[in-house]
GROMACS .gro file of C-alpha atoms in nm:
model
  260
    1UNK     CA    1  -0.879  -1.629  -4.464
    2UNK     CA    2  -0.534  -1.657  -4.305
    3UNK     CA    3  -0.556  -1.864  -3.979
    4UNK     CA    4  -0.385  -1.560  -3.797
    5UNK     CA    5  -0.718  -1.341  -3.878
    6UNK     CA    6  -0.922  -1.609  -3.683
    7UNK     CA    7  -0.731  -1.607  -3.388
    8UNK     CA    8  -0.890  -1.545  -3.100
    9UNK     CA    9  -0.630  -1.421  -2.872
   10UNK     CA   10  -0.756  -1.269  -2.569
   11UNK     CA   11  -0.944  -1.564  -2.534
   12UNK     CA   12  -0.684  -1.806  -2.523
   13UNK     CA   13  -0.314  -1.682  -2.458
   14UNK     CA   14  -0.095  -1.340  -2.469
   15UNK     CA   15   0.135  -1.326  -2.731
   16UNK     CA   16   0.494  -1.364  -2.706
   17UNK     CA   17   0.633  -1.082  -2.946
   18UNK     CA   18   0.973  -0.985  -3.102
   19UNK     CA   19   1.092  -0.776  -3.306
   20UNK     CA   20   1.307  -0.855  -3.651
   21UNK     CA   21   1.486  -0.701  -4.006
   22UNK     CA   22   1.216  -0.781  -4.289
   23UNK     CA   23   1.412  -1.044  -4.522
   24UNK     CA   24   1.346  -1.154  -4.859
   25UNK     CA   25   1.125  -1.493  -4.719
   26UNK     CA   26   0.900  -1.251  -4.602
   27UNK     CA   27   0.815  -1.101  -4.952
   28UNK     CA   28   0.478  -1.297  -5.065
   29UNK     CA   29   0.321  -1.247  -4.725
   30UNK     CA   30   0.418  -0.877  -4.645
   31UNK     CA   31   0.248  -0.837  -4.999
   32UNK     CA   32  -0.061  -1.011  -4.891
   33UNK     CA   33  -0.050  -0.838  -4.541
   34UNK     CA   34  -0.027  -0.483  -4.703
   35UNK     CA   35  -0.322  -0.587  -4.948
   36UNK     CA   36  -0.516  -0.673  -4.667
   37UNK     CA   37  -0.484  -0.399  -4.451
   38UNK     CA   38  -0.455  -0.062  -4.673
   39UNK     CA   39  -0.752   0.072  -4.918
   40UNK     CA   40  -0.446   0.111  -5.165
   41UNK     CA   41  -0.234  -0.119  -5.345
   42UNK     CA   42   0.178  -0.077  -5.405
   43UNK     CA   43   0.426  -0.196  -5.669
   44UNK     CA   44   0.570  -0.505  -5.684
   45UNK     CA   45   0.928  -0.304  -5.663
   46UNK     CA   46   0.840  -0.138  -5.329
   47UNK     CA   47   0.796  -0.488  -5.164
   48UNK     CA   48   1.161  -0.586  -5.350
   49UNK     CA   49   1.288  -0.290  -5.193
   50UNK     CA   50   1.202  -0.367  -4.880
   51UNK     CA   51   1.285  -0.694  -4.796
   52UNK     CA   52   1.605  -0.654  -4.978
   53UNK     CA   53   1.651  -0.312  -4.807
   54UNK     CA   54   1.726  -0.113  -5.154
   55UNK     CA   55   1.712   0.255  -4.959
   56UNK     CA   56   1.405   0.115  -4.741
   57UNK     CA   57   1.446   0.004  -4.360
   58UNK     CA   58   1.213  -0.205  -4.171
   59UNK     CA   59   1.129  -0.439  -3.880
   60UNK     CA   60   0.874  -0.721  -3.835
   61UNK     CA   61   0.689  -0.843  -3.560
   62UNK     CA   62   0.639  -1.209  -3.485
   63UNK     CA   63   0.468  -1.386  -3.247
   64UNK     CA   64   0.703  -1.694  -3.076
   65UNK     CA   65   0.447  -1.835  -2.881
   66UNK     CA   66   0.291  -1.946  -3.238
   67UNK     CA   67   0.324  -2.335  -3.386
   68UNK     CA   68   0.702  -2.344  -3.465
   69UNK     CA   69   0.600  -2.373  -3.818
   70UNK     CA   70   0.443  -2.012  -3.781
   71UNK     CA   71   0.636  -1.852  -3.495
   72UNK     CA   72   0.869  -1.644  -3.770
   73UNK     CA   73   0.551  -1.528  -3.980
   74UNK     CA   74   0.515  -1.121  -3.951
   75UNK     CA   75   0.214  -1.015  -3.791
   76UNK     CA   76   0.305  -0.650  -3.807
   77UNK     CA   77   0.550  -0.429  -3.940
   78UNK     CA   78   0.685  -0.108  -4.045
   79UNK     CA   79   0.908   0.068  -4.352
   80UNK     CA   80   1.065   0.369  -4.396
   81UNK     CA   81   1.253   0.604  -4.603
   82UNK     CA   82   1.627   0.812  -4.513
   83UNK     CA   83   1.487   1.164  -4.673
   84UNK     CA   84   1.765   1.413  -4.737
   85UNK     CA   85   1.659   1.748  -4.573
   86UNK     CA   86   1.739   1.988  -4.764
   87UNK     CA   87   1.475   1.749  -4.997
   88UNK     CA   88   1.163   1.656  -4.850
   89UNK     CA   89   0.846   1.876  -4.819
   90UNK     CA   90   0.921   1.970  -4.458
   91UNK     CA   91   1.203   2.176  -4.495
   92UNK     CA   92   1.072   2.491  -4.362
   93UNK     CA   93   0.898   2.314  -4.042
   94UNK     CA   94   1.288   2.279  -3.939
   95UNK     CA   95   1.566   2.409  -3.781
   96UNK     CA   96   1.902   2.308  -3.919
   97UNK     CA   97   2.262   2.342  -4.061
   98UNK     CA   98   2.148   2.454  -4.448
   99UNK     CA   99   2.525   2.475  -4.457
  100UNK     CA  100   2.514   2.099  -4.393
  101UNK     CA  101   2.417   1.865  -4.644
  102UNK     CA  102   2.444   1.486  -4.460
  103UNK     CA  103   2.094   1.668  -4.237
  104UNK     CA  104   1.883   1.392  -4.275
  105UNK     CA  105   1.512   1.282  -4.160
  106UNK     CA  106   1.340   0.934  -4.170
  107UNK     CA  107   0.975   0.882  -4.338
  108UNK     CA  108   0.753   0.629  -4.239
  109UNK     CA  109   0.617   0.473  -4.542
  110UNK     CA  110   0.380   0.165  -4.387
  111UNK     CA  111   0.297   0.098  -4.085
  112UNK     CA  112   0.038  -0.229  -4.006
  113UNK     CA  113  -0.017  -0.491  -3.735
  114UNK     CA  114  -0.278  -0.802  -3.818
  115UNK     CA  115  -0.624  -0.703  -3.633
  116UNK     CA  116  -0.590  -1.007  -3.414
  117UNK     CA  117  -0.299  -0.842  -3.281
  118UNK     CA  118  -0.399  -0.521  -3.174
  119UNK     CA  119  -0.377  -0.319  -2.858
  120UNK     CA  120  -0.080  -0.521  -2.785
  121UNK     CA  121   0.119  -0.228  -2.825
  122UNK     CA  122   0.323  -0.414  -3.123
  123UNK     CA  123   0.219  -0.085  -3.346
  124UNK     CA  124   0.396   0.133  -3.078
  125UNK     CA  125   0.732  -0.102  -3.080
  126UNK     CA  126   0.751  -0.094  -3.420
  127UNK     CA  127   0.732   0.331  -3.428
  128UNK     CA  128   1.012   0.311  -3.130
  129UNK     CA  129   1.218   0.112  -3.354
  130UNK     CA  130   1.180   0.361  -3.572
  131UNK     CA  131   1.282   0.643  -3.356
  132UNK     CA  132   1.544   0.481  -3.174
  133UNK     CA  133   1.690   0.426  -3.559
  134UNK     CA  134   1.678   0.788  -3.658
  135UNK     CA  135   1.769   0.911  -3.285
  136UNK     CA  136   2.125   0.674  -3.362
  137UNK     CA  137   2.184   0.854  -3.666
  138UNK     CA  138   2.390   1.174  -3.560
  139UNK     CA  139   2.241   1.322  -3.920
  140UNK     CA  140   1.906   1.307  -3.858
  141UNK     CA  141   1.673   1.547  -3.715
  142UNK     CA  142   1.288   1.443  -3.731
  143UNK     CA  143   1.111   1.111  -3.766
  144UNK     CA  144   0.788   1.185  -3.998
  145UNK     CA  145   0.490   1.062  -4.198
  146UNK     CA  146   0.137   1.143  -4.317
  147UNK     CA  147  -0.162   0.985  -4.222
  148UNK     CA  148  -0.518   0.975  -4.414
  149UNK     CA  149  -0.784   1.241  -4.195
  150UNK     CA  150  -1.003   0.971  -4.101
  151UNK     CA  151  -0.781   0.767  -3.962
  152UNK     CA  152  -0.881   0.837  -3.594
  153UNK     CA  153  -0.689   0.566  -3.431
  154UNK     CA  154  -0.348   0.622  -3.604
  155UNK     CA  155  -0.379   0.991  -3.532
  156UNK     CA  156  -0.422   0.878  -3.158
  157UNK     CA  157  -0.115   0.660  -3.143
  158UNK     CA  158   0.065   0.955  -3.274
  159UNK     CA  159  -0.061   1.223  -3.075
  160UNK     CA  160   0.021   0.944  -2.750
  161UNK     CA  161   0.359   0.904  -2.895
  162UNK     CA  162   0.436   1.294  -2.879
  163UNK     CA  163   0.437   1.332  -3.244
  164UNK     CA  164   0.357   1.692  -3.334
  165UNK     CA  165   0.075   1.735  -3.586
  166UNK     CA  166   0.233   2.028  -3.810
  167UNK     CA  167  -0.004   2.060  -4.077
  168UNK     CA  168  -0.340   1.905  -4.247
  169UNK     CA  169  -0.292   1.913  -4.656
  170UNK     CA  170  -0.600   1.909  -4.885
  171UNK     CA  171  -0.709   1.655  -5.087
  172UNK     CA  172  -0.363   1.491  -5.017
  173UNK     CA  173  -0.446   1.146  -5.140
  174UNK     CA  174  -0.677   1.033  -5.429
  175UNK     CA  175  -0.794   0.695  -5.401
  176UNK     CA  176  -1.098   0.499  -5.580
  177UNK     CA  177  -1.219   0.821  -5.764
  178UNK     CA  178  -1.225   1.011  -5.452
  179UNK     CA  179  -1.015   1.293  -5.239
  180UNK     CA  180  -0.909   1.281  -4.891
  181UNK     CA  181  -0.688   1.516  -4.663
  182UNK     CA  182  -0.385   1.392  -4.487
  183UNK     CA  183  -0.231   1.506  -4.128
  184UNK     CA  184   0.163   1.554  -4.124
  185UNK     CA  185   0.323   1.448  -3.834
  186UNK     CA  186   0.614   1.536  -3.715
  187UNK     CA  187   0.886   1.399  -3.440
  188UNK     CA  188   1.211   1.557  -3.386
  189UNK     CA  189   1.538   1.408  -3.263
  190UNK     CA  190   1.858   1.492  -3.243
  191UNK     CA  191   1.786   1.839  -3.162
  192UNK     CA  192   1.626   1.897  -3.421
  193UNK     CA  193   1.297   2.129  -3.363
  194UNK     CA  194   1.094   2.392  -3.541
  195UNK     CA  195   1.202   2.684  -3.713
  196UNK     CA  196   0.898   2.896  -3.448
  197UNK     CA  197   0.946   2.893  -3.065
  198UNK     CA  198   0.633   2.821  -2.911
  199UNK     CA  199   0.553   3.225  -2.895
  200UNK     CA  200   0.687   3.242  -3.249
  201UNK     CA  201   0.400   2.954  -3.376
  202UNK     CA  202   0.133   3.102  -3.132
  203UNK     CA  203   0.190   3.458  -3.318
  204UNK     CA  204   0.201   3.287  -3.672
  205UNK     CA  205  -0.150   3.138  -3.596
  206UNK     CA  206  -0.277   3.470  -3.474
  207UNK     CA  207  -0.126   3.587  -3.780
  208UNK     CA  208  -0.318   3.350  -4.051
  209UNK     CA  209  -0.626   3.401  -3.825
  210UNK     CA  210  -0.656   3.765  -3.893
  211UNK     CA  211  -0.542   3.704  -4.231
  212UNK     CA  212  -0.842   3.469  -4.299
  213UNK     CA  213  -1.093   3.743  -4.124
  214UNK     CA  214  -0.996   4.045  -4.281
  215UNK     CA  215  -1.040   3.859  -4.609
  216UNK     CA  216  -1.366   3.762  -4.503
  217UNK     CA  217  -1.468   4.090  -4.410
  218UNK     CA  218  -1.339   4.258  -4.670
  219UNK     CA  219  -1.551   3.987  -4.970
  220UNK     CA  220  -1.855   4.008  -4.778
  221UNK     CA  221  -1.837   4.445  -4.784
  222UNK     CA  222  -1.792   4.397  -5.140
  223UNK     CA  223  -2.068   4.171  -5.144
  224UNK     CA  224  -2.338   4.410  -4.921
  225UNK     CA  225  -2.219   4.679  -5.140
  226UNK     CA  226  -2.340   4.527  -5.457
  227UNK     CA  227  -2.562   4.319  -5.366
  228UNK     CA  228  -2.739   4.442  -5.065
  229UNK     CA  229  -2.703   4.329  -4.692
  230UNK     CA  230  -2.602   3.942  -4.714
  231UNK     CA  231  -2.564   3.678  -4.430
  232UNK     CA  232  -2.187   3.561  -4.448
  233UNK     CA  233  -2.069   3.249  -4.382
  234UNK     CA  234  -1.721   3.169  -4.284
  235UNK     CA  235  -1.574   2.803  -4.452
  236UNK     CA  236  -1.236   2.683  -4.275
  237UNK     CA  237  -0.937   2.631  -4.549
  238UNK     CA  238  -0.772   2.401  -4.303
  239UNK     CA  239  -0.477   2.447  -4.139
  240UNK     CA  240  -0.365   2.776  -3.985
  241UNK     CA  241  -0.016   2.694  -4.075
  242UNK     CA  242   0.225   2.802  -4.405
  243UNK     CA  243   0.125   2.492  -4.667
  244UNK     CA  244   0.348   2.297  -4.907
  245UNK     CA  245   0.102   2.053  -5.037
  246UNK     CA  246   0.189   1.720  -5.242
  247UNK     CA  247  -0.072   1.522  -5.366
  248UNK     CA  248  -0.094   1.169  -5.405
  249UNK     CA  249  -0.272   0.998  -5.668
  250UNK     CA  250  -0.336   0.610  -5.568
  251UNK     CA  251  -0.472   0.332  -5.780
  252UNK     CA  252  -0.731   0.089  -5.575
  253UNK     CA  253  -0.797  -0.255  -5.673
  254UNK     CA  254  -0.931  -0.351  -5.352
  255UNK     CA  255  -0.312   0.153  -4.308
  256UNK     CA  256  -0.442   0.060  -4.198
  257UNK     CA  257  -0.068   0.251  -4.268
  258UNK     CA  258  -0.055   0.413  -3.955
  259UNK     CA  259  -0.095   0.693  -4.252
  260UNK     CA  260  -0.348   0.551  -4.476
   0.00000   0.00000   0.00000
């Protein structure tokens, strides 16, 4: 068990964080951090591509106030993706220049701080890094990322953070034999926004609502007409909103991405 794991922090002293590029020194333990933190585990070649930053940007968190021998080890971090618009899977929940084709959007591909170091609000600097990186790109217009249903905290941060949660996809991840939805978040910059005004979106749910009950009304008449008067019961699809699902298939050998 690393020795940061056994810290006992509150007890004893308040960090003294800051904030760093991941480099190549960091590679064995942001392997070992990501292993310990996520239920999934990731290619050798994504942790190459991040510490030598092949298409892949990132910053660490390290506590100074550690041992000097230890006051450079990461004790959180975060990596992410420059998407092309025009390419990723949330096209349509944006309003751009199609004419343009530098429109860009940043995906947030790990996010973890040690549990020794939490509430600290290092999980929150990391994200603003994030943003303030995409917000100094005149190119980009949204900062997004998916994160695993049942991960109640990370959906928190997000919601705190004024992240919009734009859709929930089904069975979104696969991992140990099993299915699990994801939430998409979304945060735009740049002037970037949503292809609905807020009246626009309100009348699209209203939409899919009546949608969803005239199809239920209409099965379960065609049901009492064949089979006699039934009780009906109503199961939820999901989200309300228009659906371009991607599904993830993930091997487990043994978070916390702010997604996973």
């Amino acid at each position: 068990m690393p020795l940061y794991s056994m810290m006992n922090l509150r007890g004893s002293r308040h960090p003294s964080i800051s904030y760093r590029p991941i480099r190549p020194s960091d590679l064995e333990l942001l392997v070992k951090l990501h292993g310990d933190l996520f239920p999934i585990r990731y290619e050798i070649e994504f942790f190459h591509n991040v510490v030598h930053g092949r298409d892949i940007v990132s910053w660490g968190a390290v506590d100074r106030s550690r041992p000097n021998d230890e006051n450079d080890e990461l004790i959180g971090f975060v990596t992410a993706r420059i998407i092309m618009a025009k390419e990723s899977e949330i096209e349509d929940m944006l309003r751009f220049d199609r004419s343009r084709s530098d429109q860009s959007l940043v995906y947030i591909l790990t996010l973890g701080v040690v549990e020794s170091y939490r509430n600290f609000g290092i999980a929150t600097s990391l994200i603003r890094e994030v943003i303030k990186y995409a917000s100094d790109m005149p190119t980009c217009r949204a900062v997004y990322l998916h994160v695993i249903s049942y991960n109640n905290s990370a959906i928190h941060l997000y919601q705190k953070m004024s992240f919009l949660c734009v859709r929930r996809l089904h069975a979104f991840y696969y991992i140990d034999g099993q299915h699990y939805d994801a939430y998409l978040f979304i945060y735009y910059v740049n002037g970037g926004r949503s292809p609905c005004s807020p009246l626009e979106l309100v009348t699209l749910l209203m939409t899919y609502m009546r949608r969803g009950l005239k199809l239920v009304f209409s099965r379960a008449c065609k049901s009492g007409e064949k089979n006699g008067p039934k009780r009906v019961r109503y199961r939820d699809k999901g989200s309300l909103l228009p659906m371009t699902q991607s599904k993830r298939s993930i091997a487990i050998e043994g978070p916390e991405s702010d997604h996973v």
